């Protein structure tokens, strides 16, 4: 039988990573974007307080927030939704920890993936492009559909991620899109 505990009392604070390694989620701080694991791999780390602009330019984030309606406790489309899509697509490759009833960590949710931060960035971009393709397929404007499809033929996810990460690293040494 599970033992009740007082929030923040330091009860069972473990998070089993996709590789099987167990860590204390309180080892994860707000600036962490990747966890170097004892298994030898680097695992991407995302918290609910990381802005979606970690993965996309603000202009696209604004479009996503204005376009995508959410029916949950969040005011607008954001990082929890992005990680929800990744979790849905790769349930065995993403683990999460809810610390909303605990104090002292600075985040309510943390996700750790089997992917490193760069691969996670690519996956998120790929999944949002799929979401956009699905949305445009319902448009009644054939010219818009054709235009979008031709743009997507020229879009290189890896190159976008490389350029965006380089741009983010350049803008601020402390605000990196790792």
XYZ file of N, CA and C in Angstrom:
534
model
N 0.838 -1.180 0.000
C 0.000 0.000 0.000
C 0.880 1.240 0.000
N 0.553 2.190 -0.836
C 1.321 3.419 -0.918
C 1.179 4.224 0.355
N 2.263 4.828 0.771
C 2.263 5.644 1.974
C 1.988 7.095 1.606
N 1.018 7.728 2.279
C 0.773 9.140 1.999
C 1.974 9.957 2.450
N 2.181 11.092 1.796
C 3.274 11.964 2.192
C 2.855 13.410 2.038
N 3.525 14.245 2.746
C 3.275 15.668 2.665
C 4.064 16.199 1.470
N 3.433 17.024 0.606
C 4.179 17.578 -0.530
C 5.463 18.255 -0.071
N 6.548 17.946 -0.773
C 7.832 18.531 -0.438
C 8.535 17.833 0.702
N 7.974 16.734 1.193
C 8.577 16.062 2.326
C 9.726 15.153 1.933
N 10.009 15.064 0.618
C 11.135 14.256 0.180
C 10.791 12.791 0.080
N 9.548 12.474 -0.192
C 9.132 11.086 -0.355
C 9.866 10.440 -1.508
N 9.241 9.533 -2.194
C 9.867 8.825 -3.295
C 10.023 9.757 -4.484
N 11.204 10.318 -4.624
C 11.488 11.249 -5.717
C 12.417 10.556 -6.699
N 11.853 9.694 -7.507
C 12.675 9.034 -8.510
C 12.005 9.133 -9.864
N 12.845 9.173 -10.863
C 12.391 9.216 -12.237
C 13.210 8.192 -12.997
N 12.526 7.194 -13.537
C 13.227 6.193 -14.336
C 13.285 6.680 -15.769
N 14.491 6.889 -16.248
C 14.713 7.371 -17.603
C 14.411 6.268 -18.611
N 14.226 6.622 -19.868
C 13.925 5.605 -20.877
C 14.986 4.501 -20.965
N 16.221 4.811 -20.584
C 17.299 3.818 -20.636
C 17.280 2.886 -19.437
N 16.442 3.183 -18.423
C 16.361 2.357 -17.229
C 17.085 2.938 -16.028
N 17.925 3.922 -16.230
C 18.630 4.585 -15.135
C 17.623 5.380 -14.312
N 17.790 5.381 -13.005
C 16.909 6.118 -12.109
C 17.646 7.330 -11.555
N 16.978 8.487 -11.580
C 17.566 9.714 -11.024
C 16.555 10.391 -10.115
N 17.050 11.295 -9.307
C 16.195 12.171 -8.508
C 15.854 13.352 -9.407
N 14.574 13.583 -9.711
C 14.218 14.685 -10.612
C 14.649 16.055 -10.098
N 14.978 16.149 -8.829
C 15.429 17.423 -8.292
C 16.875 17.726 -8.697
N 17.526 16.776 -9.361
C 18.851 17.033 -9.939
C 18.727 17.914 -11.178
N 17.527 17.999 -11.724
C 17.287 18.758 -12.945
C 16.989 20.202 -12.566
N 17.780 21.120 -13.117
C 17.526 22.524 -12.839
C 16.954 23.191 -14.084
N 16.477 24.401 -13.918
C 15.787 25.108 -15.000
C 16.665 25.373 -16.218
N 17.957 25.479 -16.040
C 18.846 25.749 -17.158
C 19.273 24.499 -17.915
N 18.944 23.338 -17.389
C 19.388 22.091 -18.003
C 18.578 21.793 -19.261
N 19.278 21.487 -20.329
C 18.633 21.114 -21.588
C 18.956 19.681 -21.974
N 19.974 19.126 -21.311
C 20.405 17.766 -21.598
C 20.995 17.172 -20.321
N 20.713 15.900 -20.097
C 21.228 15.199 -18.930
C 22.236 14.167 -19.410
N 23.469 14.272 -18.924
C 24.488 13.289 -19.264
C 24.333 12.134 -18.290
N 23.897 11.019 -18.827
C 23.487 9.869 -18.022
C 24.648 8.904 -17.785
N 24.550 8.179 -16.706
C 25.558 7.162 -16.410
C 25.515 6.015 -17.422
N 24.442 5.927 -18.206
C 24.356 4.894 -19.248
C 25.260 5.233 -20.432
N 25.787 6.459 -20.442
C 26.663 6.883 -21.526
C 25.988 7.761 -22.566
N 24.680 7.888 -22.502
C 23.939 8.705 -23.458
C 23.578 10.055 -22.853
N 23.279 10.986 -23.731
C 22.753 12.292 -23.317
C 21.255 12.261 -23.594
N 20.465 12.659 -22.616
C 19.008 12.673 -22.746
C 18.528 14.121 -22.740
N 17.666 14.477 -23.697
C 17.095 15.824 -23.714
C 16.224 16.019 -22.480
N 16.274 17.217 -21.935
C 15.481 17.598 -20.771
C 14.665 18.828 -21.154
N 13.372 18.769 -20.884
C 12.484 19.902 -21.147
C 11.589 20.067 -19.927
N 11.455 21.302 -19.469
C 10.515 21.582 -18.387
C 9.369 22.421 -18.936
N 8.286 22.448 -18.196
C 7.118 23.210 -18.638
C 7.397 24.710 -18.698
N 8.430 25.179 -18.029
C 8.735 26.610 -18.069
C 9.629 26.987 -19.255
N 10.155 26.000 -19.967
C 10.906 26.324 -21.187
C 9.915 26.831 -22.226
N 10.201 27.969 -22.834
C 9.256 28.503 -23.824
C 9.320 27.701 -25.127
N 8.212 27.685 -25.871
C 8.231 26.997 -27.174
C 9.257 27.611 -28.126
N 9.689 28.834 -27.836
C 10.709 29.464 -28.682
C 12.064 28.777 -28.523
N 12.159 27.842 -27.633
C 13.347 26.995 -27.575
C 13.483 26.208 -28.880
N 12.340 25.932 -29.516
C 12.320 25.103 -30.716
C 11.968 25.868 -31.988
N 11.245 26.988 -31.840
C 10.751 27.731 -33.005
C 10.909 29.231 -32.784
N 11.052 29.995 -33.878
C 11.076 31.455 -33.748
C 9.760 31.963 -33.156
N 9.858 33.069 -32.445
C 8.676 33.668 -31.805
C 7.535 33.887 -32.790
N 7.862 34.276 -34.019
C 6.801 34.535 -35.003
C 5.977 33.275 -35.270
N 6.626 32.123 -35.357
C 5.890 30.873 -35.564
C 5.145 30.458 -34.296
N 5.758 30.686 -33.150
C 5.087 30.382 -31.877
C 3.791 31.170 -31.787
N 3.832 32.437 -32.166
C 2.635 33.282 -32.138
C 1.557 32.707 -33.053
N 1.933 32.300 -34.256
C 0.969 31.709 -35.189
C 0.370 30.437 -34.595
N 1.206 29.582 -34.028
C 0.702 28.345 -33.418
C -0.261 28.654 -32.274
N 0.086 29.630 -31.447
C -0.764 29.973 -30.312
C -2.085 30.589 -30.752
N -2.062 31.345 -31.850
C -3.293 31.946 -32.357
C -4.157 30.946 -33.107
N -3.553 29.902 -33.636
C -4.257 28.952 -34.493
C -4.761 27.723 -33.752
N -3.964 27.212 -32.822
C -4.292 25.952 -32.153
C -5.064 26.236 -30.873
N -6.272 25.698 -30.819
C -7.083 25.830 -29.613
C -6.754 24.691 -28.664
N -6.653 25.014 -27.395
C -6.389 23.987 -26.390
C -7.607 23.857 -25.488
N -7.816 22.659 -25.025
C -8.932 22.379 -24.130
C -8.368 21.726 -22.867
N -7.535 22.491 -22.181
C -6.900 21.982 -20.979
C -6.629 23.135 -20.021
N -5.810 22.895 -19.010
C -5.567 23.918 -17.995
C -4.597 25.015 -18.441
N -4.025 24.871 -19.629
C -3.087 25.871 -20.130
C -3.833 26.930 -20.939
N -3.395 28.162 -20.807
C -4.047 29.275 -21.500
C -3.874 29.212 -23.006
N -2.706 28.718 -23.444
C -2.421 28.686 -24.874
C -1.482 27.539 -25.200
N -1.382 27.251 -26.475
C -0.496 26.216 -26.968
C 0.935 26.532 -26.534
N 1.623 25.541 -25.984
C 2.977 25.780 -25.502
C 3.801 24.513 -25.402
N 4.848 24.607 -24.650
C 5.797 23.509 -24.504
C 5.141 22.220 -24.012
N 4.244 22.250 -23.029
C 3.602 20.987 -22.626
C 2.873 20.298 -23.787
N 2.300 21.079 -24.691
C 1.609 20.489 -25.841
C 2.617 19.877 -26.818
N 3.733 20.569 -27.022
C 4.770 20.037 -27.905
C 5.282 18.696 -27.379
N 5.545 18.633 -26.076
C 6.040 17.382 -25.504
C 4.955 16.324 -25.446
N 3.700 16.747 -25.333
C 2.592 15.802 -25.392
C 2.523 15.106 -26.743
N 2.778 15.857 -27.816
C 2.785 15.281 -29.159
C 3.940 14.294 -29.296
N 5.111 14.651 -28.754
C 6.268 13.746 -28.802
C 5.965 12.486 -28.000
N 5.392 12.658 -26.821
C 5.053 11.517 -25.964
C 4.047 10.599 -26.637
N 3.087 11.190 -27.336
C 2.089 10.395 -28.047
C 2.727 9.583 -29.173
N 3.673 10.183 -29.872
C 4.337 9.530 -30.998
C 5.392 8.514 -30.540
N 6.058 8.794 -29.427
C 7.154 7.946 -28.931
C 6.968 7.644 -27.435
N 5.909 6.928 -27.077
C 5.622 6.730 -25.653
C 6.726 6.004 -24.880
N 7.472 5.155 -25.530
C 8.530 4.415 -24.849
C 9.841 5.199 -24.771
N 9.892 6.348 -25.403
C 11.127 7.134 -25.476
C 11.078 8.416 -24.641
N 9.953 8.654 -23.955
C 9.791 9.880 -23.167
C 9.223 9.512 -21.800
N 9.831 10.069 -20.758
C 9.276 9.924 -19.411
C 9.022 11.318 -18.860
N 8.095 11.405 -17.942
C 7.785 12.705 -17.352
C 7.672 12.566 -15.841
N 7.808 13.698 -15.187
C 7.697 13.752 -13.738
C 6.884 14.983 -13.374
N 5.860 14.790 -12.575
C 4.994 15.870 -12.125
C 5.454 16.309 -10.740
N 5.988 17.513 -10.666
C 6.444 18.042 -9.379
C 5.563 19.195 -8.915
N 4.349 19.257 -9.454
C 3.466 20.392 -9.141
C 3.088 20.463 -7.664
N 3.187 19.363 -6.946
C 2.873 19.372 -5.521
C 4.112 19.499 -4.652
N 5.224 19.780 -5.282
C 6.485 19.919 -4.556
C 7.002 21.332 -4.736
N 7.746 21.784 -3.827
C 8.356 23.102 -3.960
C 9.845 22.970 -4.216
N 10.416 24.072 -4.607
C 11.863 24.120 -4.674
C 12.525 23.714 -5.976
N 11.780 23.305 -7.001
C 12.436 22.930 -8.257
C 12.228 23.965 -9.348
N 11.180 24.753 -9.274
C 10.959 25.802 -10.256
C 10.144 25.394 -11.462
N 9.767 24.153 -11.549
C 8.940 23.687 -12.660
C 7.870 22.749 -12.112
N 6.786 22.602 -12.864
C 5.723 21.675 -12.459
C 5.868 20.330 -13.169
N 6.374 20.361 -14.410
C 6.553 19.125 -15.189
C 7.939 19.123 -15.810
N 8.514 17.949 -15.865
C 9.764 17.762 -16.582
C 9.614 16.519 -17.448
N 10.156 16.604 -18.656
C 10.188 15.472 -19.565
C 11.648 15.173 -19.874
N 11.994 13.886 -19.884
C 13.337 13.455 -20.260
C 13.153 12.418 -21.360
N 13.919 12.572 -22.425
C 13.741 11.694 -23.582
C 14.943 10.782 -23.786
N 14.727 9.762 -24.566
C 15.792 8.865 -24.963
C 16.670 9.523 -26.023
N 16.199 10.630 -26.589
C 16.917 11.360 -27.629
C 17.798 12.426 -26.995
N 18.868 12.799 -27.674
C 19.623 13.958 -27.208
C 18.843 15.210 -27.601
N 19.294 16.368 -27.147
C 18.511 17.587 -27.345
C 18.371 17.974 -28.813
N 19.394 17.724 -29.601
C 19.296 18.067 -31.027
C 18.267 17.177 -31.726
N 18.312 15.881 -31.466
C 17.355 14.968 -32.111
C 15.941 15.291 -31.651
N 15.747 15.616 -30.389
C 14.415 16.008 -29.918
C 13.947 17.251 -30.665
N 14.833 18.204 -30.863
C 14.474 19.429 -31.591
C 13.998 19.072 -32.995
N 14.722 18.190 -33.676
C 14.324 17.767 -35.020
C 12.958 17.077 -35.002
N 12.739 16.217 -34.025
C 11.460 15.496 -33.925
C 10.312 16.476 -33.721
N 10.501 17.451 -32.846
C 9.442 18.432 -32.596
C 9.133 19.210 -33.865
N 10.152 19.619 -34.605
C 9.924 20.333 -35.859
C 9.181 19.435 -36.844
N 9.601 18.186 -36.977
C 8.933 17.249 -37.891
C 7.455 17.078 -37.527
N 7.163 16.947 -36.239
C 5.784 16.732 -35.805
C 4.923 17.974 -36.011
N 5.484 19.162 -35.811
C 4.720 20.386 -36.046
C 4.481 20.574 -37.540
N 5.455 20.225 -38.370
C 5.249 20.296 -39.821
C 4.110 19.351 -40.222
N 4.086 18.143 -39.652
C 2.984 17.213 -39.933
C 1.648 17.800 -39.503
N 1.627 18.438 -38.345
C 0.412 19.086 -37.845
C -0.038 20.184 -38.803
N 0.908 20.962 -39.288
C 0.590 22.032 -40.232
C 0.091 21.456 -41.556
N 0.725 20.378 -42.020
C 0.286 19.736 -43.268
C -1.146 19.231 -43.139
N -1.454 18.655 -41.975
C -2.812 18.165 -41.747
C -3.808 19.325 -41.755
N -3.438 20.419 -41.083
C -4.331 21.578 -41.014
C -4.555 22.186 -42.394
N -3.507 22.319 -43.173
C -3.652 22.946 -44.491
C -4.445 22.052 -45.437
N -4.406 20.752 -45.207
C -5.160 19.839 -46.078
C -6.666 20.068 -45.956
N -7.107 20.720 -44.887
C -8.526 21.025 -44.689
C -8.913 22.403 -45.211
N -7.930 23.114 -45.733
C -8.210 24.458 -46.258
C -9.035 24.349 -47.536
N -9.822 25.346 -47.788
C -10.644 25.363 -48.998
C -9.971 26.141 -50.123
N -8.751 26.590 -49.878
C -8.003 27.389 -50.840
C -6.936 26.508 -51.489
N -7.209 26.047 -52.709
C -6.283 25.160 -53.411
C -4.919 25.809 -53.631
N -4.905 27.098 -53.877
C -3.634 27.799 -54.086
C -2.791 27.777 -52.805
N -3.424 27.952 -51.659
C -2.707 27.920 -50.382
C -2.142 26.527 -50.126
N -2.924 25.502 -50.439
C -2.464 24.125 -50.268
C -1.254 23.861 -51.157
N -1.353 24.245 -52.407
C -0.258 24.036 -53.358
C 0.993 24.798 -52.939
N 0.803 26.041 -52.503
C 1.925 26.865 -52.065
C 2.611 26.227 -50.854
N 1.834 25.797 -49.892
C 2.394 25.171 -48.693
C 3.149 23.904 -49.068
N 2.549 23.060 -49.885
C 3.193 21.806 -50.284
C 4.513 22.061 -51.004
N 4.573 23.075 -51.863
C 5.826 23.369 -52.568
C 6.887 23.886 -51.595
N 6.468 24.669 -50.605
C 7.417 25.149 -49.596
C 7.955 23.996 -48.760
N 7.111 23.037 -48.470
C 7.541 21.901 -47.657
C 8.516 20.997 -48.420
N 8.409 20.962 -49.740
C 9.355 20.179 -50.536
C 10.766 20.745 -50.414
N 10.858 22.042 -50.198
C 12.150 22.707 -50.077
C 12.635 22.794 -48.629
N 11.783 22.473 -47.670
C 12.113 22.623 -46.259
C 12.983 21.452 -45.791
N 14.112 21.770 -45.194
C 15.045 20.772 -44.674
C 15.057 20.910 -43.148
N 14.482 19.925 -42.467
C 14.364 19.982 -41.010
C 15.732 20.118 -40.358
N 16.679 19.295 -40.775
C 18.015 19.334 -40.178
C 18.681 20.685 -40.333
N 18.553 21.275 -41.498
C 19.146 22.591 -41.747
C 18.438 23.671 -40.926
N 17.103 23.593 -40.833
C 16.360 24.552 -40.013
C 16.846 24.485 -38.569
N 16.935 23.262 -38.030
C 17.356 23.088 -36.636
C 18.771 23.630 -36.448
N 19.663 23.315 -37.369
C 21.043 23.796 -37.277
C 21.093 25.320 -37.260
N 20.412 25.953 -38.200
C 20.419 27.413 -38.281
C 19.753 28.049 -37.061
N 18.628 27.477 -36.631
C 17.912 28.063 -35.500
C 18.736 27.941 -34.219
N 19.368 26.809 -34.015
C 20.196 26.620 -32.824
C 21.395 27.567 -32.847
N 21.978 27.753 -34.010
C 23.103 28.666 -34.153
C 22.648 30.101 -33.849
N 21.481 30.475 -34.390
C 20.928 31.813 -34.150
C 20.656 32.019 -32.674
N 20.037 31.072 -32.030
C 19.726 31.186 -30.600
C 20.995 31.257 -29.771
N 22.007 30.466 -30.112
C 23.279 30.510 -29.385
C 23.941 31.866 -29.538
N 23.789 32.476 -30.703
C 24.393 33.776 -30.973
C 23.697 34.895 -30.211
N 22.376 34.811 -30.105
C 21.613 35.886 -29.475
C 21.951 36.065 -28.002
N 22.193 34.977 -27.312
C 22.500 35.080 -25.889
C 23.242 33.832 -25.438
N 24.337 34.029 -24.732
C 25.085 32.873 -24.271
C 24.318 32.089 -23.204
N 23.319 32.716 -22.595
C 22.564 32.047 -21.543
C 21.219 31.530 -22.012
N 20.791 31.888 -23.204
C 19.483 31.495 -23.725
C 19.687 30.616 -24.954
N 20.146 29.417 -24.708
C 20.528 28.530 -25.795
C 19.425 27.535 -26.112
N 19.233 27.258 -27.371
C 18.227 26.295 -27.816
C 18.867 24.925 -27.913
N 19.300 24.433 -26.810
C 19.935 23.115 -26.814
C 18.903 22.091 -26.877
